[in-house]
Every structure is written in C-alpha cells, then in structure tokens.
Coordinates of C-alpha atoms in Angstrom, one line a residue:
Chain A
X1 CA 0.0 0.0 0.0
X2 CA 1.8 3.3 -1.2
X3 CA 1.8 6.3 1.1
X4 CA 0.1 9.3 0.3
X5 CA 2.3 11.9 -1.6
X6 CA 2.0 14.2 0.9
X7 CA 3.6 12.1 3.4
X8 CA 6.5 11.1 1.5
X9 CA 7.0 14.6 1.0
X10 CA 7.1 15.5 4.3
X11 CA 10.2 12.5 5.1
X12 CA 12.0 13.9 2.8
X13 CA 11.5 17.1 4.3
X14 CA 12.8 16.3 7.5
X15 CA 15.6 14.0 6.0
X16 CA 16.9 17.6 4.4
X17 CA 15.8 19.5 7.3
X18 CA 17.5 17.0 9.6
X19 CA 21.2 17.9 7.3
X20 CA 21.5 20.8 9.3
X21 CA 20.8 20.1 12.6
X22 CA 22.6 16.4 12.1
X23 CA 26.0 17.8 13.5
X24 CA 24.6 18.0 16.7
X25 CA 24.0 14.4 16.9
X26 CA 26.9 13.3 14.9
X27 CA 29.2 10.6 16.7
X28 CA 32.5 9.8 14.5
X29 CA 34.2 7.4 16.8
X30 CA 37.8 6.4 15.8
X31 CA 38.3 4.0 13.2
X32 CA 41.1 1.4 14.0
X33 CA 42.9 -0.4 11.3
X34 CA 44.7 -2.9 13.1
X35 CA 42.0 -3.7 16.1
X36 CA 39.4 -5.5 15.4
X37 CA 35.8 -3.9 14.8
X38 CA 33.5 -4.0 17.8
X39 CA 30.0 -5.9 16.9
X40 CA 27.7 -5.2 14.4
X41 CA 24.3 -3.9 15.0
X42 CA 22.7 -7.0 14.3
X43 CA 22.8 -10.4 16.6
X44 CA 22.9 -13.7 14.9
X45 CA 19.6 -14.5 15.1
X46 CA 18.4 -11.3 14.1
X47 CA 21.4 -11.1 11.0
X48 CA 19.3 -14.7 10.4
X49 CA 16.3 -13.5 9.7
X50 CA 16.6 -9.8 7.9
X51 CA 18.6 -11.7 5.7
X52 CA 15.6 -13.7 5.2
X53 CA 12.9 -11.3 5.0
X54 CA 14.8 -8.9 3.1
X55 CA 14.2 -11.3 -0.1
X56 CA 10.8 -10.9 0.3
X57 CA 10.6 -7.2 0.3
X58 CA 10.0 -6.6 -3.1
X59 CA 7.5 -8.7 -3.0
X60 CA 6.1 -7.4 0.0
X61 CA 7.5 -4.1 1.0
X62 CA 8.9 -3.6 4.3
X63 CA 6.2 -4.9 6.3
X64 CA 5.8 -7.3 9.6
X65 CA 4.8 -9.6 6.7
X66 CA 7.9 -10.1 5.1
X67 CA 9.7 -10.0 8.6
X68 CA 7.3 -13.5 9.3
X69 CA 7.7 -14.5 6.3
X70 CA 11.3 -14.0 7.1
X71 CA 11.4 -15.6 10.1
X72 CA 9.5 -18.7 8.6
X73 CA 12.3 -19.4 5.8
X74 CA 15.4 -19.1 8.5
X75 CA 13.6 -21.7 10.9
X76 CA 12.4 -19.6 12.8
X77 CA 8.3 -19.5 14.5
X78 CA 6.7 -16.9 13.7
X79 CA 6.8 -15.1 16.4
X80 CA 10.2 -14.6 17.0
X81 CA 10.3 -11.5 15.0
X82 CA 9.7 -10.1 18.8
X83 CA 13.2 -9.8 18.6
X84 CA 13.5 -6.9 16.5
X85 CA 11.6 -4.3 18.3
X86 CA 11.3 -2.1 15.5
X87 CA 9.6 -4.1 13.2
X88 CA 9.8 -3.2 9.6
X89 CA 12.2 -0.5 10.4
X90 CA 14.8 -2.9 11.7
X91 CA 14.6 -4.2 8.3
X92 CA 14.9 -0.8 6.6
X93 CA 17.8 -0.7 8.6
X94 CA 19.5 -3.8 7.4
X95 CA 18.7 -2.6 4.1
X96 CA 20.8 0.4 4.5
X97 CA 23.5 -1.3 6.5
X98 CA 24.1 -3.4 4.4
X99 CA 24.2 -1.1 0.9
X100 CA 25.7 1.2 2.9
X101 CA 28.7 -1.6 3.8
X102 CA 28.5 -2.9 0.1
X103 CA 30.1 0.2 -0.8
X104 CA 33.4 -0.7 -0.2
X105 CA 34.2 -3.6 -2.5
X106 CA 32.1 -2.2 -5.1
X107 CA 34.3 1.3 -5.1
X108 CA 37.3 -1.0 -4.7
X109 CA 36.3 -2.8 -7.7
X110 CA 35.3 0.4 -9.9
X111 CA 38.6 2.1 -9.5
X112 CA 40.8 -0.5 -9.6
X113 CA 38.6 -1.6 -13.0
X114 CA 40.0 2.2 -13.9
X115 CA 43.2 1.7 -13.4
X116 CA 43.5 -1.5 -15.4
X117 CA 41.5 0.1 -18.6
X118 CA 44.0 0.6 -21.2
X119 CA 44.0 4.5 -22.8
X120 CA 45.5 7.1 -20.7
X121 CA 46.2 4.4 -17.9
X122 CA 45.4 4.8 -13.9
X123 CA 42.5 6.6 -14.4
X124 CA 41.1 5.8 -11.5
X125 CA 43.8 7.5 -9.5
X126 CA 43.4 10.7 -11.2
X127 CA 39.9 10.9 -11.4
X128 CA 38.7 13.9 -9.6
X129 CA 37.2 13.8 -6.1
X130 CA 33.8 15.3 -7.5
X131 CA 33.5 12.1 -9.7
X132 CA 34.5 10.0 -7.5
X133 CA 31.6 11.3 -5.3
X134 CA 29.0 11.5 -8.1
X135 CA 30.3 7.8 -9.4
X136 CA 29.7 6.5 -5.6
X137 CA 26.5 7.8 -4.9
X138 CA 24.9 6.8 -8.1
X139 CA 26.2 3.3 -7.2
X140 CA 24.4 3.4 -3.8
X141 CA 21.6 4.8 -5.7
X142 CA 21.4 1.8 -7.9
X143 CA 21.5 -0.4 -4.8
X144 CA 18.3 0.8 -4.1
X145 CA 17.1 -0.5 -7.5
X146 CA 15.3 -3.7 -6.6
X147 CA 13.2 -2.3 -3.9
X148 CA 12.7 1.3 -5.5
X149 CA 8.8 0.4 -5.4
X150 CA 8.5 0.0 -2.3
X151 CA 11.1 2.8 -1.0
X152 CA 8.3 5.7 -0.9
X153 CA 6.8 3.3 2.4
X154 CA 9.9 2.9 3.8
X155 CA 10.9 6.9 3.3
X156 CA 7.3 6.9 5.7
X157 CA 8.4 4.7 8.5
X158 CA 12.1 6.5 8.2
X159 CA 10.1 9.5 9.1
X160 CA 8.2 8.6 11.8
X161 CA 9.5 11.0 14.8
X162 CA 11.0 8.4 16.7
X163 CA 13.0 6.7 13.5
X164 CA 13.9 10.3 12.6
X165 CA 16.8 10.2 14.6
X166 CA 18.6 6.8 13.5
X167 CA 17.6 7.3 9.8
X168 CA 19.5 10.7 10.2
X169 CA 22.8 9.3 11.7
X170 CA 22.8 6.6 8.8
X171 CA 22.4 9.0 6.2
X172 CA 25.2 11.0 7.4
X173 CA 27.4 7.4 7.6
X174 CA 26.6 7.4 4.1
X175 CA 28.0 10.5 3.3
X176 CA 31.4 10.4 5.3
X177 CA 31.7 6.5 3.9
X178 CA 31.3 8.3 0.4
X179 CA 33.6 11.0 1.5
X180 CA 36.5 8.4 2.9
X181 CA 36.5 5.8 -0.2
X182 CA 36.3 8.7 -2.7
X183 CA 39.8 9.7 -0.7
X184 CA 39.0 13.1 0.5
X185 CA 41.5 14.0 2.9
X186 CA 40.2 17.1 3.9
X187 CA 39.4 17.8 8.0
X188 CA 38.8 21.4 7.8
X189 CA 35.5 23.3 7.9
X190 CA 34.8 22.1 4.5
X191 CA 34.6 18.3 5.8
X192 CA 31.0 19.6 7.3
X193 CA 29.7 21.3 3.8
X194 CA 30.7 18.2 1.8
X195 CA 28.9 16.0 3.9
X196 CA 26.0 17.9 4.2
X197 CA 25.9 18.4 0.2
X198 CA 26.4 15.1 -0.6
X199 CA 23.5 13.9 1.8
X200 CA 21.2 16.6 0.8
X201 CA 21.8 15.7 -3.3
X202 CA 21.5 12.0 -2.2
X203 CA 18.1 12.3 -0.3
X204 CA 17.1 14.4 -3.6
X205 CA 17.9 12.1 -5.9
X206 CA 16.7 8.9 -3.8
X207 CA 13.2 10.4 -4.0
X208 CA 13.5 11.2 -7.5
X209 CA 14.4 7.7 -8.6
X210 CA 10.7 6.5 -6.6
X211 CA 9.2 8.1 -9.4
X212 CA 11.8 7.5 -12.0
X213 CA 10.7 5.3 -15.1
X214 CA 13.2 5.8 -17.6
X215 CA 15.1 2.6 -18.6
X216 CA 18.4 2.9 -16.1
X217 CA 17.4 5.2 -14.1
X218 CA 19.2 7.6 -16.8
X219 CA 17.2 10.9 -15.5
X220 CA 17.9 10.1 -11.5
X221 CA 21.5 9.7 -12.5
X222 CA 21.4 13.4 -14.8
X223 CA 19.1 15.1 -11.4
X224 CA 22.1 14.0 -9.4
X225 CA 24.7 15.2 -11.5
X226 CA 22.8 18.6 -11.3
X227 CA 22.6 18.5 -8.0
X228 CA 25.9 17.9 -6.8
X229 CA 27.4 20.4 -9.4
X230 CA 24.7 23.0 -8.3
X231 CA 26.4 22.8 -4.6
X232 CA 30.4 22.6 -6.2
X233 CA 28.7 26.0 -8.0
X234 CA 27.5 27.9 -5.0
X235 CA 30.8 26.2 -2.6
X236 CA 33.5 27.6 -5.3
X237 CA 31.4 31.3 -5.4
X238 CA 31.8 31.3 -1.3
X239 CA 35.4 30.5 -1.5
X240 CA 36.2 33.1 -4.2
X241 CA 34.3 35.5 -1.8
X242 CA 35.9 34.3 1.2
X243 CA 39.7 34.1 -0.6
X244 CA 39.0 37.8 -2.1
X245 CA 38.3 39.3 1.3
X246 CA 41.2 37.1 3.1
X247 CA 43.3 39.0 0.4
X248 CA 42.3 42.6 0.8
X249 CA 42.6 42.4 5.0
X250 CA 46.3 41.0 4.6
X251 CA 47.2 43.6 2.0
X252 CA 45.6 46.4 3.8
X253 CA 47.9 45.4 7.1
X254 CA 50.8 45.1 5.6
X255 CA 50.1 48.8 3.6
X256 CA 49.6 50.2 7.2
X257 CA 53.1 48.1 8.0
X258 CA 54.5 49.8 5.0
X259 CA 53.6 52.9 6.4
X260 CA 55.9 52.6 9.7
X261 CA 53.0 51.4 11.7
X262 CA 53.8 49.0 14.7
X263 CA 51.4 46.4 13.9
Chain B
X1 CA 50.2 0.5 38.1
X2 CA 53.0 -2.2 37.9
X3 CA 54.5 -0.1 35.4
X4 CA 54.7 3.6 33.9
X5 CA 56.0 3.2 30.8
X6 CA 56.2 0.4 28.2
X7 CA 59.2 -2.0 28.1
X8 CA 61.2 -2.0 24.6
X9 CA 61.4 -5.6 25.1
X10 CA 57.5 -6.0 24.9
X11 CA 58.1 -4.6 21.3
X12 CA 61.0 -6.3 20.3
X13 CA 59.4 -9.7 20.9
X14 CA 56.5 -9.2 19.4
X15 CA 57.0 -10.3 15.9
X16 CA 55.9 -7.8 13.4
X17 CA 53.7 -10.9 11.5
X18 CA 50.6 -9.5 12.0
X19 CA 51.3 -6.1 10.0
X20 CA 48.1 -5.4 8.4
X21 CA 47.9 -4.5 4.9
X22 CA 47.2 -1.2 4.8
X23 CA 46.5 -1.4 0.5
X24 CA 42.8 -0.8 1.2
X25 CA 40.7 1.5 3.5
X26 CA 38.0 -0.6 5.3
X27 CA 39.0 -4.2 5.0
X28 CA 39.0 -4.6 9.0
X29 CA 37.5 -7.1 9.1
X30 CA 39.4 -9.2 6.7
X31 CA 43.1 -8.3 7.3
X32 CA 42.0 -9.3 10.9
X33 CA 40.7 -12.3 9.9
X34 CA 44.1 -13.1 7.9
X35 CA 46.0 -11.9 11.2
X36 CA 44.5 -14.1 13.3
X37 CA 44.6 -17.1 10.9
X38 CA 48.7 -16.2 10.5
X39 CA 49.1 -15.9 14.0
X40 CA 46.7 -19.4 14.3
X41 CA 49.7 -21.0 12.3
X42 CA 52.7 -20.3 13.5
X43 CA 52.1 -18.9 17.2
X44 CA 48.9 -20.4 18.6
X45 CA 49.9 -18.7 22.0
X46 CA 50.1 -15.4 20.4
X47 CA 48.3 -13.0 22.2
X48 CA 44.9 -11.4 20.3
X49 CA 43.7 -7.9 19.8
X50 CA 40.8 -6.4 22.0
X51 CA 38.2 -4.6 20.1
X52 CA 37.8 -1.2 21.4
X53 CA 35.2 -0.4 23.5
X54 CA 32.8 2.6 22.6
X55 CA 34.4 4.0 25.6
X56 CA 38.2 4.1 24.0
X57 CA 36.7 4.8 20.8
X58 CA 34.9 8.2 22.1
X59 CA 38.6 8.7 23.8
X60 CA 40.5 8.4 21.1
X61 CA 38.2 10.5 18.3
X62 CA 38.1 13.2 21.0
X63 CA 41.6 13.5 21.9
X64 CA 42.7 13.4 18.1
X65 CA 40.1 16.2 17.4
X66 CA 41.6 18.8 19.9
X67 CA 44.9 17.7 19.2
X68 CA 44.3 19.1 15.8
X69 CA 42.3 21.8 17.4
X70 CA 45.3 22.5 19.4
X71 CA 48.1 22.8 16.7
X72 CA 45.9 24.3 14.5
X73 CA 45.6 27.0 16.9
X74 CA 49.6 27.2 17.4
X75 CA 50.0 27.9 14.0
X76 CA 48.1 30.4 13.6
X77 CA 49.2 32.1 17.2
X78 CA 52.8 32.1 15.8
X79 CA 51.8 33.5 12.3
X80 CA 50.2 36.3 13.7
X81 CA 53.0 37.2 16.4
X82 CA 55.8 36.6 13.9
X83 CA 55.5 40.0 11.6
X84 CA 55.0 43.0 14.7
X85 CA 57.7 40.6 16.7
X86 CA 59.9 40.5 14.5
X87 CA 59.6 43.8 13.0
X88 CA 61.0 45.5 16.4
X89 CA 63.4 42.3 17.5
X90 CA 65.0 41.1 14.1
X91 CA 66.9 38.5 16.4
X92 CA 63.9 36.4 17.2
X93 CA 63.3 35.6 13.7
X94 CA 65.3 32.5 13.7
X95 CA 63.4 31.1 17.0
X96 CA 59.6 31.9 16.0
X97 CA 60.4 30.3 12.4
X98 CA 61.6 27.2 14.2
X99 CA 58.8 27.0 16.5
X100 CA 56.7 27.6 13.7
X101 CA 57.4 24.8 11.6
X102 CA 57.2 22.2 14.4
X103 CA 54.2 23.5 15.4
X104 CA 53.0 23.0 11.1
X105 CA 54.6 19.5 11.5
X106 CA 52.4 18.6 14.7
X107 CA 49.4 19.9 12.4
X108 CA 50.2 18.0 9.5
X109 CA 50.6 15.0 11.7
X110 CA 47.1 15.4 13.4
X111 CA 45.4 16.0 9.9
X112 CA 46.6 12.7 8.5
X113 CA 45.6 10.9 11.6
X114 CA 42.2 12.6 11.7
X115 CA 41.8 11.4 8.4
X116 CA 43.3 8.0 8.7
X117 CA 41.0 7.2 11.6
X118 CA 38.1 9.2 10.3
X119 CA 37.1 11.5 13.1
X120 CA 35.0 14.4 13.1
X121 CA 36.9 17.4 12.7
X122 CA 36.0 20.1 15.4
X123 CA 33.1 22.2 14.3
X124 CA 34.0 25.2 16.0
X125 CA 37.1 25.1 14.3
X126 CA 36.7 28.7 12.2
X127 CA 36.6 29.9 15.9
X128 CA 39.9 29.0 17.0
X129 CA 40.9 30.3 13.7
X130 CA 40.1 33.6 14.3
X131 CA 40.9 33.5 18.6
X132 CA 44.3 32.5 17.9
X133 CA 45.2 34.7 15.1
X134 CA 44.0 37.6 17.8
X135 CA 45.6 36.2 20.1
X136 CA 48.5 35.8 19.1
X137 CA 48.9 39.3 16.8
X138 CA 47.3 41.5 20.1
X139 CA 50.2 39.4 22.5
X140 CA 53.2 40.4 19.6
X141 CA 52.3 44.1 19.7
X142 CA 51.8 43.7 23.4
X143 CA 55.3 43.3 23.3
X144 CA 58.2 41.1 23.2
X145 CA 57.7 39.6 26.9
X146 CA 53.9 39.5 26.7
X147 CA 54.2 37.2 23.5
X148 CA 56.6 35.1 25.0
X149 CA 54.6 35.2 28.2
X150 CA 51.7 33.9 25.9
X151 CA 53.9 30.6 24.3
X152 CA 54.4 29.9 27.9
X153 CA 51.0 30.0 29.3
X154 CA 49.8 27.6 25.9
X155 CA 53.0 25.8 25.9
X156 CA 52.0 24.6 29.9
X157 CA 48.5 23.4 29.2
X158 CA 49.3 21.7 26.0
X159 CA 51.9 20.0 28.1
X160 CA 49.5 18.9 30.5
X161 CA 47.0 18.2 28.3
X162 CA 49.4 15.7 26.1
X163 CA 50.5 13.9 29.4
X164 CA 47.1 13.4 30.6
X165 CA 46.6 11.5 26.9
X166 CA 49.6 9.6 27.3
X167 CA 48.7 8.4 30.5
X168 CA 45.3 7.4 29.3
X169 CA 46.8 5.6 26.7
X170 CA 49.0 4.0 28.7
X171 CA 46.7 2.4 31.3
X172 CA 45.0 1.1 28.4
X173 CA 47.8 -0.6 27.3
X174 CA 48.4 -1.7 30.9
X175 CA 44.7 -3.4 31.2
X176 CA 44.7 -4.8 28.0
X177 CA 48.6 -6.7 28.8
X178 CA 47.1 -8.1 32.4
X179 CA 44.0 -9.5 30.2
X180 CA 46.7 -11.3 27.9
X181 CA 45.8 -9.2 24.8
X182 CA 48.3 -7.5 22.7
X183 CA 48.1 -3.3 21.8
X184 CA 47.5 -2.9 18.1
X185 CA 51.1 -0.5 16.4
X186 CA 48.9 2.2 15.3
X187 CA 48.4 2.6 19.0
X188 CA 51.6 2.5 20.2
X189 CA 52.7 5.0 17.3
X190 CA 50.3 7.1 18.6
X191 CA 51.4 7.3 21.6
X192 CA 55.1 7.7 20.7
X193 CA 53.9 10.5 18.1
X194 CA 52.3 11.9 21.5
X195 CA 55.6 11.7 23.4
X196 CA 57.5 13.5 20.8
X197 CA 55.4 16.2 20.3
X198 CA 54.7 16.9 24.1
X199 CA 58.8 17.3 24.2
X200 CA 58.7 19.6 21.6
X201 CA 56.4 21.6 23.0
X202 CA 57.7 21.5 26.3
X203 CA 61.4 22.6 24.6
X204 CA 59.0 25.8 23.2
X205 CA 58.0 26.8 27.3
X206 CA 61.7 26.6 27.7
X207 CA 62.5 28.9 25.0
X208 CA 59.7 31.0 26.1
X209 CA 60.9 31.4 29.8
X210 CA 64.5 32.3 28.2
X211 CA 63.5 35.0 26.5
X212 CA 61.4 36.9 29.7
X213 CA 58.3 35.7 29.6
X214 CA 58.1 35.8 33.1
X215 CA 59.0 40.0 33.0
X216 CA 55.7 40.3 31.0
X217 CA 53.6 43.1 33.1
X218 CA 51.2 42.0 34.6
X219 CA 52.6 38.5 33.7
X220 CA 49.7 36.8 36.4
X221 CA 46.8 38.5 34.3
X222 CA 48.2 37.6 31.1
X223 CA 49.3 34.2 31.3
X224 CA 46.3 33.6 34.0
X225 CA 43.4 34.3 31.6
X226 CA 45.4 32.7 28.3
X227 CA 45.7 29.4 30.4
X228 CA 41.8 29.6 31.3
X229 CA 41.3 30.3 27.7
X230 CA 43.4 27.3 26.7
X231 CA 41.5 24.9 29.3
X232 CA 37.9 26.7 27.8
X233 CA 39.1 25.4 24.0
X234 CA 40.5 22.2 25.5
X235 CA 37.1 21.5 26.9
X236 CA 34.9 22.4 23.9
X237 CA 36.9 21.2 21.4
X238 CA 36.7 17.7 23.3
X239 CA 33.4 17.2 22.6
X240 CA 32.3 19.2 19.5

C-alpha cells in the first residue's frame, strides 16, 4: 500500500531539514585499522532473519509480513520476530547497513577496473574527487534498485518522529563512507559542507528515482549530476568571496606596516 | 600500576607478522581475519587484539580532534606574532620560524591521523581560527615579553593536556597486557607521536621562559586568563 504523496513529501522534508541540525547528533568514533571492529548492530539470530525477510521485500515491501515471512524461511516461529523491536524499520535498517557496507568492495572494484583500462592508464587515481563522489553515490543509488517500489513506504516509516533520529545518523554514515572511499582527505571546515551536500543531493535524488521510469534510471543519475554540481557551483562562489576578502585584510595590514606602523 | 612506561622488550618480541595490509581503506574485518589465521599458524599462544570499547573509541576521536584543534591553533598564534615581533626584535626571527614549523609538522601529523581514523573534525574550528590569530597578533604588539609570556601560558596546558593523553593511553595498554591481549602499532605509534610532540612543546616553554616571559607586566593577568582560555578550547573542542 503506497503512502500518500503528501507524506512522503514531508520525510523527505525532515531528511533535508535534519542535514543541518545532524551535526549536533553526529558521533565519529575512531576507526582502527589494526583492532578489530566491535559488533555489528545486528545479533545472529536477528542477522538470520533480515537476511531472510529482506528477499521478500520486493514482493512485500517492508512490512511485519515479510519479517514473518522471514522468520519462517530461517527456521524460525513466527513469532520470534519479537526480537526486532522495531519491526519493519529494523529491516529498513539492514537494508541500509548493508548497501551502505557494500560500498566498499564495489568502489574498490570500480577504480581498480580504472586503473586497469588501457588509454591514458590509472584513471582511477586521477579521477577527480567530485567524480569520485557522483560515481559512488549513483552506485548506492542503484543499490536501491530492486526495492525502488517499495522505498516511498519505507521513506514513511524512516520519518516517523522516533526513527527520525537513526535514519538521520545513517544518512550521514553514508555521506562520510562516500567521503572516505572517494579519498577526500580534507578535515577542515569544508569536511561539514561536503557532507552535508552530498547527503542533501543524495536524499534528492533517492526520491527522484521513486518516481523514475526511464530505462536505467538515466534521468535520477542526470538530477544528481545537477545536484551535486549546483552545490560545487554555490561552494567555489563562497570560496572566491571568502579568498578575495582574506586578500584585501592581509594587504591592507601590511600597507599600514608599510607605512611605519607597529602592527 | 605495575609499570609507567612500556618496556622495549614488549616490542622487540613481538613479531611484526601480524602487520596489516594497509592497501585498502575498510577491510577490517578481513586483514583481521588473515591476522588471526597467520598468527593461528605459526604462534597459537600469540596473544589477540581487543576490540575497542565505545568508551576508547569516544577517547581516542576526542583526543585526536583537539589535538588538531590545538596545533591548528599554534599555527596560527605564531603566524600572527611573527610580523610585529619581528619587526621590532629582528633577532627572534630565527626562533619563532623554528617554533613555527614544528608546530605546522604537529598539524600536518594530526590532519593525516584525523583522516586515517576518520574522526569528526572540530566544528567550532573557524573559531579557533580567528581566537588564535588575535591572540597571538594582540600578545606580539603587546610586546616582546607578553608574546613570550603567551607561548608559555599555551606551551604549559598543552603540556599537561598531552600527558594526561599519554597516561590514558598507557593504562589502556596496561589493562589490556594483564588480560593477555596485545596493543595494536597504530596505537603504540600514537602514543610515541604523542611523546614527541609533548617534548617539543615542552622545549617551546623553555624557550619562552629564556627569553622573559616571566618579566611580561602584569605576567599573572596575562598568562592567567590565556591558560583559562586554553583549558575553555580544550574542553569544547573535546566534545564538538
């Protein structure tokens, strides 16, 4: 059953909305290379049956339904869905876990693939961060492919005031995972505007692509192409403004030092 | 506390087998598993690695952030006091210019680890920006003696503030050795990285005192509220 239009709207007016205020809740807790990871955010038993009841999403959304029906195929009673106390949004969560983790080897894959091609070799390495961006989001975008038709109900749980919060903090995972395998290096101010563009032309183009029917998604890919070189646009106008005015207050002090003053 | 620091044999005996690949960025998971299947092999009494606790993690993100926070803010302190200082004392241009690219290499050194380890960057970092570049140009046409008066008063809290790290660090390291578990090298580099720079800065308060900070005027005022300030930025910069 699809949500009403206005509804939908409104999630993904608080999923932008929440791209401001999201620093607030933001928790980037050091990443260790040669520890291991702590424990995932699903137990075994629930990791059993999402796994399960994710195939049957497309056939029947993100609903208690598939979670039984989930529950059924992994041996499971019926009941013991219990488990997950969210319901159907525990499975939206696996759902962008998971895509969300799948990012890795696929970007892996796609710029190594670049640097193999023959022509003007190692393309991959001097591909331009911006791509790199686009190229990784579009891929997490295509994730989303088999259970586009069902995503407009999902975008309506996501919303629901007391999923806002966890929906938020995976959507700005997303952006700092597409940030760190796009090899951004940046930790200035500028690490909190790329985030918060990258999310915000995500979430746009996430809800474009519910209503997109053209073959490959060829017009979601175009709207966030526009997007995110909209936002590069409006960031490189601030930084000329901000480099031009940088400029006049050092040469103005050092006129006035010119002038014998002790500054 | 059976011990303060960590013995070099610890290090020298454990074998450098378990050196993870560092070719890609999130394979965790996997170059763990491969370390723990190499060290399955040939040392089945080899010692494992603890996850860290959300505790350690929180720790660790927040002490790299105002690290960076912190040298950030020393660059730009010693930019701004470098053309009135040395305007009027032409000898002290050798000194600030040293102090000046240690303090770049601490920053460059925070930034890649901040990176590496992807933690948050402070938020409130176009504040420090600006506090320390006014802070340290309004010290310089203070005078000589109050800008050195100022490297001392930041040169003593970053002291403190690096040795409080360290001997986080190192009771970590303690609990995790009386468990039987082993401390991972980016760990340990940290902390040497830690120790390194804490001497350096500590060799900047020394310079400082030598050239009169201490006949600044009123030297109590100055380096009193600077030293608050520092603690303030310390405390913020910890947790946003």
């Amino acid at each position: 059953m699809a949500p009403s239009r206005a509804f939908t709207r409104l999630a993904a007016h608080r999923r932008v909305l929440g791209v401001v205020g999201r620093q607030y809740q933001l928790q980037r807790p050091y990443y260790s290379y040669d520890h291991p990871p702590p424990p995932g955010p699903f137990n075994q038993t629930e990791h059993a049956i999402l796994s399960a009841a994710y195939t049957h999403v497309p056939e029947h959304g993100f609903t208690q339904h598939a979670l039984s029906l989930g529950a059924r195929d992994a041996g499971y009673l019926d009941i013991s869905t219990a488990v997950l106390p969210d319901g159907p949004f525990s499975l939206i969560q696996y759902h962008l876990i998971t895509k969300r983790q799948a990012l890795a080897p696929k970007s892996r894959a796609i710029f190594n693939a670049l640097d193999a091609a023959p022509g003007d070799g190692a393309k991959g390495q001097t591909m331009k961060i911006d791509d790199r961006v686009e190229r990784l989001a579009w891929e997490r975008l295509l994730s989303n492919a088999d259970v586009i038709h069902r995503w407009q109900q999902a975008l309506a749980v996501m919303a629901q005031p007391s999923h806002v919060p966890a929906s938020l903090r995976e959507l700005a995972l997303l952006a700092d995972e597409i940030y760190h395998l796009s090899g951004d290096g940046a930790v200035d101010p500028s690490w909190y505007t790329k985030r918060g563009t990258v999310s915000t032309a995500y979430v746009g183009a996430e809800l474009f692509m519910t209503n997109d029917r053209s073959p490959g998604f060829a017009q979601t890919r175009e709207f966030l192409q526009r997007r995110l070189e909209e936002s590069s646009k409006v960031g490189n106008a601030l930084g000329g403004v901000a480099q031009w005015m940088e400029f006049t207050a050092v040469a103005g002090v050092n006129i006035l030092r010119s002038k014998g003053m002790r500054i | 506390m059976r011990k303060s620091h960590q013995s070099p044999l610890h290090d020298f005996l454990v074998p450098a087998l378990v050196t993870p690949s560092r070719r890609f960025l999130s394979t965790t998971s996997r170059n763990n598993a491969n370390a723990a299947s190499v060290a399955d092999a040939s040392a089945p009494q080899k010692p494992k690695r603890k996850p860290l606790t959300q505790e350690q993690r929180d720790f660790l993100s927040s002490a790299l952030r105002v690290n960076q926070a912190g040298e950030l803010a020393a660059t730009l302190i010693y930019t701004a006091q470098t053309p009135p200082l040395v305007n009027a004392h032409p000898h002290l241009r050798p000194l600030l210019s040293h102090m000046y690219d240690q303090e770049a290499g601490h920053l460059r050194t925070f930034n890649a680890l901040i990176a590496k380890h992807r933690v948050r960057p402070t938020a409130l970092y176009p504040v420090w920006s600006a506090a320390a570049t006014a802070l340290g140009w309004g010290t310089a046409v203070l005078g000589r003696e109050a800008a050195m008066a100022c490297t001392e008063a930041v040169e003593t809290e970053i002291g403190d503030h690096y040795n409080e790290q360290i001997r986080t660090l190192l009771e970590m390291f303690e609990r995790w050795e009386a468990e039987g578990y082993e401390v991972g090298d980016d760990l340990r580099d940290l902390t040497n990285t830690l120790r390194r720079i804490r001497d350096e800065e500590l060799e900047h308060l020394d310079h400082a005192v030598e050239h009169d900070a201490k006949q600044a005027r009123p030297y109590w005022l100055l380096t009193g509220v600077i030293r608050a300030g520092c603690r303030g930025a310390i405390w913020a910069s910890e947790r946003v």
